[in-house]
Structures are given as structure tokens and as C-alpha cells.
Amino acid sequence: MKTIIRMSALVFAVLFLNIICTVPSHASDTDDFDAEYYANAYPDVRAVIGSKPIDLYCHYLNFGMNEGRFKNAAEEATGVASCSIDTYVDVDIANQTMTYYKDGEVVLSSSCVTGNPNTGNSTPKGSFVLRTKIPGKYLVGPTWNVWVDRWMRFTGNVGLHDANWRSKFGGNIYKSDGSHGCVNLPTETAYELYDMIDVGTAVIVH
């Protein structure tokens, strides 16, 4: 009986990890990034970071675009690298806003609260890729243990999530009562964003 329970738990864990970690070959379908093409076209990249679609797309965002690399075979055929993306989550620290662009159009925008720079917890800036999506998780740290309904991690232990303990977002809140690095969103916004984006979606923080 114990063996059956253990096997059932193992199977569930494997299926759950597949759900939250699987990334399609086209890590960002709307931007037509073809991970398989990218890995084969640039063996120098593959040799360093491997062939995982999510890692290849992250390389493209941080290096490939600046280096003029092509994101798919069709683009290579034209001989012109677009060096841009149209679908991504934009986190503007100075203006304390989160905006989701799809095909170049704004589909969701909201005030947010980012990391407190005065306590050394600034939200990291850069180009990232959504690593995991989990519908419910405890965030645990040295001085906190809180539940969030929607967790969207994009680097390290930093992610976008709801923060129902906050009554206000935006402005200069982050300078005195900011997060420990995450991007805090109103609950409704976090739910909407979670349903719109997938693992592999670009997250640009500036």
C-alpha cells in the first residue's frame, strides 16, 4: 500500500512539473522565435547554454537581438534580423507600472509595487523569460511567509504575483514600503495576467 502511495505521489509530481516547466519549441509563438532553428543555426550558443527552448529564448533576448541573430528560418531567408519582440511583460520601475503587450498592442496595464531600493531589494533590471507559473504558493523568506494566489517567476526567487495585503499600488510606495524584489500586483490584475501569459513569455524590467 505504501509503495502504491509513493508511486502515485511520484507520478503526480512528474506530471505537475511537466505542466509548469514545459515550453513549446516556439518559446514565444507570437514572436515566432523558433528554438530548434536557433539551436541548429548557432552551435556556439547551443554549446554554452544547451538546447532548452526557454534558455535559448533568454539568450536571444539578451544577446541574440543585439548581435543581429535570426530568430527563425523565415527571417534568415529575408536576410534581415528584426531585432525586436512584440509580445512581452514590461515592468517600468520608475513609473511603477506593469504592462503586457501582445503583438505590439497593450492588452493589460496596471500600477504595481516593485522592490525597495533603500533596503537593497530592488527588482533586478534586464530581459528575462517567465520560468514558472503556479496557481497558489507560499513565499517564504527570513522574515516573511505569505500565500499568493498567482505566482509567475522570471528570475531567481523574483516573480510577479498578487499582493492582497496592499490597498494601494504605484507612486513612490516602493521606495519606503517596496517588496523584497518581486513585482506586486493587484489581485485582479495578477489573475488576468496569469491567464494571458505562458512559461517562455519575455519579461522586460527597466
Tab-separated table of C-alpha atoms in Angstrom:
chain	number	residue	atom	x	y	z
A	1	MET	CA	0.000	0.000	0.000
A	2	LYS	CA	2.809	2.406	0.952
A	3	THR	CA	4.580	1.583	-2.325
A	4	ILE	CA	1.440	2.439	-4.317
A	5	ILE	CA	1.055	5.736	-2.458
A	6	ARG	CA	4.697	6.630	-3.077
A	7	MET	CA	4.403	5.761	-6.789
A	8	SER	CA	1.197	7.799	-7.107
A	9	ALA	CA	2.890	10.789	-5.464
A	10	LEU	CA	5.881	10.447	-7.786
A	11	VAL	CA	3.688	10.289	-10.880
A	12	PHE	CA	1.732	13.333	-9.715
A	13	ALA	CA	4.956	15.277	-9.067
A	14	VAL	CA	6.319	14.463	-12.528
A	15	LEU	CA	3.068	15.471	-14.219
A	16	PHE	CA	2.897	18.697	-12.190
A	17	LEU	CA	6.472	19.661	-13.078
A	18	ASN	CA	5.764	18.970	-16.739
A	19	ILE	CA	2.769	21.289	-16.599
A	20	ILE	CA	4.651	24.233	-15.084
A	21	CYS	CA	8.011	23.742	-16.810
A	22	THR	CA	7.231	22.586	-20.337
A	23	VAL	CA	7.991	25.154	-23.022
A	24	PRO	CA	6.993	24.624	-26.654
A	25	SER	CA	9.632	24.560	-29.414
A	26	HIS	CA	8.452	28.055	-30.298
A	27	ALA	CA	9.120	29.643	-26.920
A	28	SER	CA	7.103	32.677	-27.951
A	29	ASP	CA	4.682	31.783	-30.733
A	30	THR	CA	3.515	35.330	-31.296
A	31	ASP	CA	7.099	36.473	-31.840
A	32	ASP	CA	7.895	33.429	-33.994
A	33	PHE	CA	11.014	32.516	-32.059
A	34	ASP	CA	11.969	29.008	-33.169
A	35	ALA	CA	14.158	27.400	-30.513
A	36	GLU	CA	15.003	24.375	-32.662
A	37	TYR	CA	16.126	26.619	-35.517
A	38	TYR	CA	18.112	28.846	-33.155
A	39	ALA	CA	19.936	25.883	-31.602
A	40	ASN	CA	20.872	24.453	-35.014
A	41	ALA	CA	21.751	27.793	-36.591
A	42	TYR	CA	24.010	28.861	-33.735
A	43	PRO	CA	26.003	25.894	-32.419
A	44	ASP	CA	28.187	28.318	-30.434
A	45	VAL	CA	25.137	29.247	-28.363
A	46	ARG	CA	23.984	25.644	-28.021
A	47	ALA	CA	27.455	24.582	-26.851
A	48	VAL	CA	27.338	27.062	-23.976
A	49	ILE	CA	23.715	27.031	-22.799
A	50	GLY	CA	22.275	23.803	-24.196
A	51	SER	CA	19.093	23.223	-26.170
A	52	LYS	CA	16.295	24.108	-23.731
A	53	PRO	CA	13.864	26.431	-25.557
A	54	ILE	CA	13.451	28.715	-22.553
A	55	ASP	CA	17.230	29.220	-22.232
A	56	LEU	CA	17.644	29.781	-25.964
A	57	TYR	CA	14.922	32.425	-25.976
A	58	CYS	CA	16.528	34.121	-22.986
A	59	HIS	CA	19.829	34.207	-24.908
A	60	TYR	CA	18.075	35.721	-27.912
A	61	LEU	CA	16.551	38.455	-25.751
A	62	ASN	CA	19.804	39.354	-24.006
A	63	PHE	CA	22.362	38.777	-26.731
A	64	GLY	CA	20.940	37.468	-29.989
A	65	MET	CA	18.932	40.563	-30.871
A	66	ASN	CA	21.899	42.856	-30.239
A	67	GLU	CA	24.143	40.582	-32.276
A	68	GLY	CA	21.732	40.550	-35.216
A	69	ARG	CA	20.960	36.842	-34.975
A	70	PHE	CA	17.865	35.491	-36.710
A	71	LYS	CA	15.019	34.052	-34.651
A	72	ASN	CA	13.666	31.675	-37.298
A	73	ALA	CA	14.382	30.310	-40.768
A	74	ALA	CA	11.879	32.607	-42.486
A	75	GLU	CA	13.642	35.647	-41.074
A	76	GLU	CA	17.025	34.312	-42.165
A	77	ALA	CA	15.660	33.867	-45.676
A	78	THR	CA	14.914	37.588	-45.858
A	79	GLY	CA	18.429	38.406	-44.685
A	80	VAL	CA	17.063	40.976	-42.223
A	81	ALA	CA	17.005	40.311	-38.482
A	82	SER	CA	14.078	42.048	-36.792
A	83	CYS	CA	15.974	42.545	-33.504
A	84	SER	CA	12.713	43.197	-31.659
A	85	ILE	CA	9.810	41.433	-29.982
A	86	ASP	CA	6.124	42.317	-29.925
A	87	THR	CA	4.844	40.211	-27.042
A	88	TYR	CA	6.219	40.715	-23.545
A	89	VAL	CA	5.545	41.885	-19.997
A	90	ASP	CA	7.025	45.338	-19.388
A	91	VAL	CA	7.845	46.375	-15.811
A	92	ASP	CA	8.669	50.079	-15.557
A	93	ILE	CA	10.264	50.683	-12.168
A	94	ALA	CA	10.417	54.486	-12.399
A	95	ASN	CA	6.720	54.740	-13.244
A	96	GLN	CA	5.680	51.696	-11.181
A	97	THR	CA	3.652	50.136	-13.966
A	98	MET	CA	3.255	46.642	-15.391
A	99	THR	CA	2.109	46.437	-19.000
A	100	TYR	CA	1.504	43.328	-21.084
A	101	TYR	CA	1.966	43.779	-24.814
A	102	LYS	CA	0.670	41.188	-27.253
A	103	ASP	CA	1.525	41.576	-30.934
A	104	GLY	CA	2.577	45.128	-30.166
A	105	GLU	CA	-0.741	46.090	-28.580
A	106	VAL	CA	-1.387	46.848	-24.902
A	107	VAL	CA	-3.818	44.262	-23.563
A	108	LEU	CA	-3.293	44.731	-19.817
A	109	SER	CA	-1.817	47.545	-17.758
A	110	SER	CA	-1.703	48.255	-14.044
A	111	SER	CA	0.131	50.048	-11.290
A	112	CYS	CA	2.478	47.825	-9.322
A	113	VAL	CA	4.925	47.871	-6.424
A	114	THR	CA	8.475	46.691	-7.082
A	115	GLY	CA	11.413	46.009	-4.764
A	116	ASN	CA	12.516	48.529	-2.159
A	117	PRO	CA	15.831	50.055	-3.341
A	118	ASN	CA	16.528	51.536	0.095
A	119	THR	CA	16.787	48.109	1.695
A	120	GLY	CA	18.866	46.562	-1.079
A	121	ASN	CA	15.879	44.721	-2.535
A	122	SER	CA	15.492	46.441	-5.900
A	123	THR	CA	13.765	44.378	-8.562
A	124	PRO	CA	16.523	43.237	-10.948
A	125	LYS	CA	16.564	45.011	-14.305
A	126	GLY	CA	17.079	43.207	-17.586
A	127	SER	CA	15.479	40.904	-20.128
A	128	PHE	CA	14.096	37.701	-18.657
A	129	VAL	CA	11.820	34.815	-19.576
A	130	LEU	CA	8.922	33.556	-17.473
A	131	ARG	CA	10.250	30.389	-15.836
A	132	THR	CA	7.298	29.016	-13.890
A	133	LYS	CA	3.584	29.603	-13.299
A	134	ILE	CA	1.988	28.255	-10.143
A	135	PRO	CA	-1.651	28.854	-9.088
A	136	GLY	CA	-1.009	29.219	-5.379
A	137	LYS	CA	2.233	29.229	-3.412
A	138	TYR	CA	3.749	30.247	-0.082
A	139	LEU	CA	6.564	32.764	-0.470
A	140	VAL	CA	8.987	32.144	2.365
A	141	GLY	CA	11.929	34.259	3.460
A	142	PRO	CA	13.887	35.275	6.568
A	143	THR	CA	11.085	37.488	7.878
A	144	TRP	CA	8.060	36.569	5.790
A	145	ASN	CA	5.801	33.648	4.972
A	146	VAL	CA	2.891	34.714	2.783
A	147	TRP	CA	0.461	32.987	0.459
A	148	VAL	CA	-0.091	34.276	-3.081
A	149	ASP	CA	-2.776	33.013	-5.440
A	150	ARG	CA	-0.823	33.567	-8.660
A	151	TRP	CA	2.965	33.144	-8.847
A	152	MET	CA	4.880	33.962	-12.050
A	153	ARG	CA	8.644	33.610	-11.554
A	154	PHE	CA	11.036	35.154	-14.075
A	155	THR	CA	14.455	35.108	-12.367
A	156	GLY	CA	15.893	33.622	-9.186
A	157	ASN	CA	13.227	33.923	-6.489
A	158	VAL	CA	11.732	37.007	-8.127
A	159	GLY	CA	8.362	36.983	-9.842
A	160	LEU	CA	5.084	38.743	-10.485
A	161	HIS	CA	2.279	37.960	-8.054
A	162	ASP	CA	-0.828	39.224	-6.318
A	163	ALA	CA	-0.419	41.101	-3.041
A	164	ASN	CA	-3.773	41.248	-1.275
A	165	TRP	CA	-2.124	42.792	1.788
A	166	ARG	CA	-1.718	46.045	-0.142
A	167	SER	CA	-4.526	48.581	-0.561
A	168	LYS	CA	-2.547	50.855	-2.898
A	169	PHE	CA	-0.131	50.388	-5.774
A	170	GLY	CA	2.051	52.721	-7.839
A	171	GLY	CA	3.545	56.084	-6.971
A	172	ASN	CA	6.548	56.061	-4.649
A	173	ILE	CA	5.343	53.281	-2.355
A	174	TYR	CA	8.208	51.071	-3.478
A	175	LYS	CA	10.788	53.490	-2.031
A	176	SER	CA	9.524	53.140	1.530
A	177	ASP	CA	7.335	50.020	1.544
A	178	GLY	CA	8.501	48.107	-1.501
A	179	SER	CA	8.687	44.361	-1.893
A	180	HIS	CA	11.690	42.102	-1.324
A	181	GLY	CA	12.292	42.183	-5.091
A	182	CYS	CA	9.097	40.806	-6.571
A	183	VAL	CA	6.563	42.736	-8.640
A	184	ASN	CA	3.414	43.119	-6.513
A	185	LEU	CA	0.163	43.389	-8.467
A	186	PRO	CA	-3.478	43.972	-7.553
A	187	THR	CA	-5.216	40.602	-7.181
A	188	GLU	CA	-7.476	41.021	-10.216
A	189	THR	CA	-4.541	42.052	-12.396
A	190	ALA	CA	-2.439	39.099	-11.263
A	191	TYR	CA	-5.264	36.705	-12.126
A	192	GLU	CA	-5.718	38.263	-15.570
A	193	LEU	CA	-2.005	38.285	-16.362
A	194	TYR	CA	-1.606	34.691	-15.203
A	195	ASP	CA	-4.291	33.568	-17.651
A	196	MET	CA	-2.743	35.546	-20.529
A	197	ILE	CA	0.931	34.651	-20.396
A	198	ASP	CA	2.768	31.353	-20.666
A	199	VAL	CA	6.053	29.950	-19.471
A	200	GLY	CA	8.524	31.333	-22.004
A	201	THR	CA	6.972	34.799	-22.259
A	202	ALA	CA	9.538	37.617	-22.206
A	203	VAL	CA	9.640	39.859	-19.131
A	204	ILE	CA	11.467	43.162	-19.585
A	205	VAL	CA	12.308	45.109	-16.418
A	206	HIS	CA	13.747	48.623	-16.678
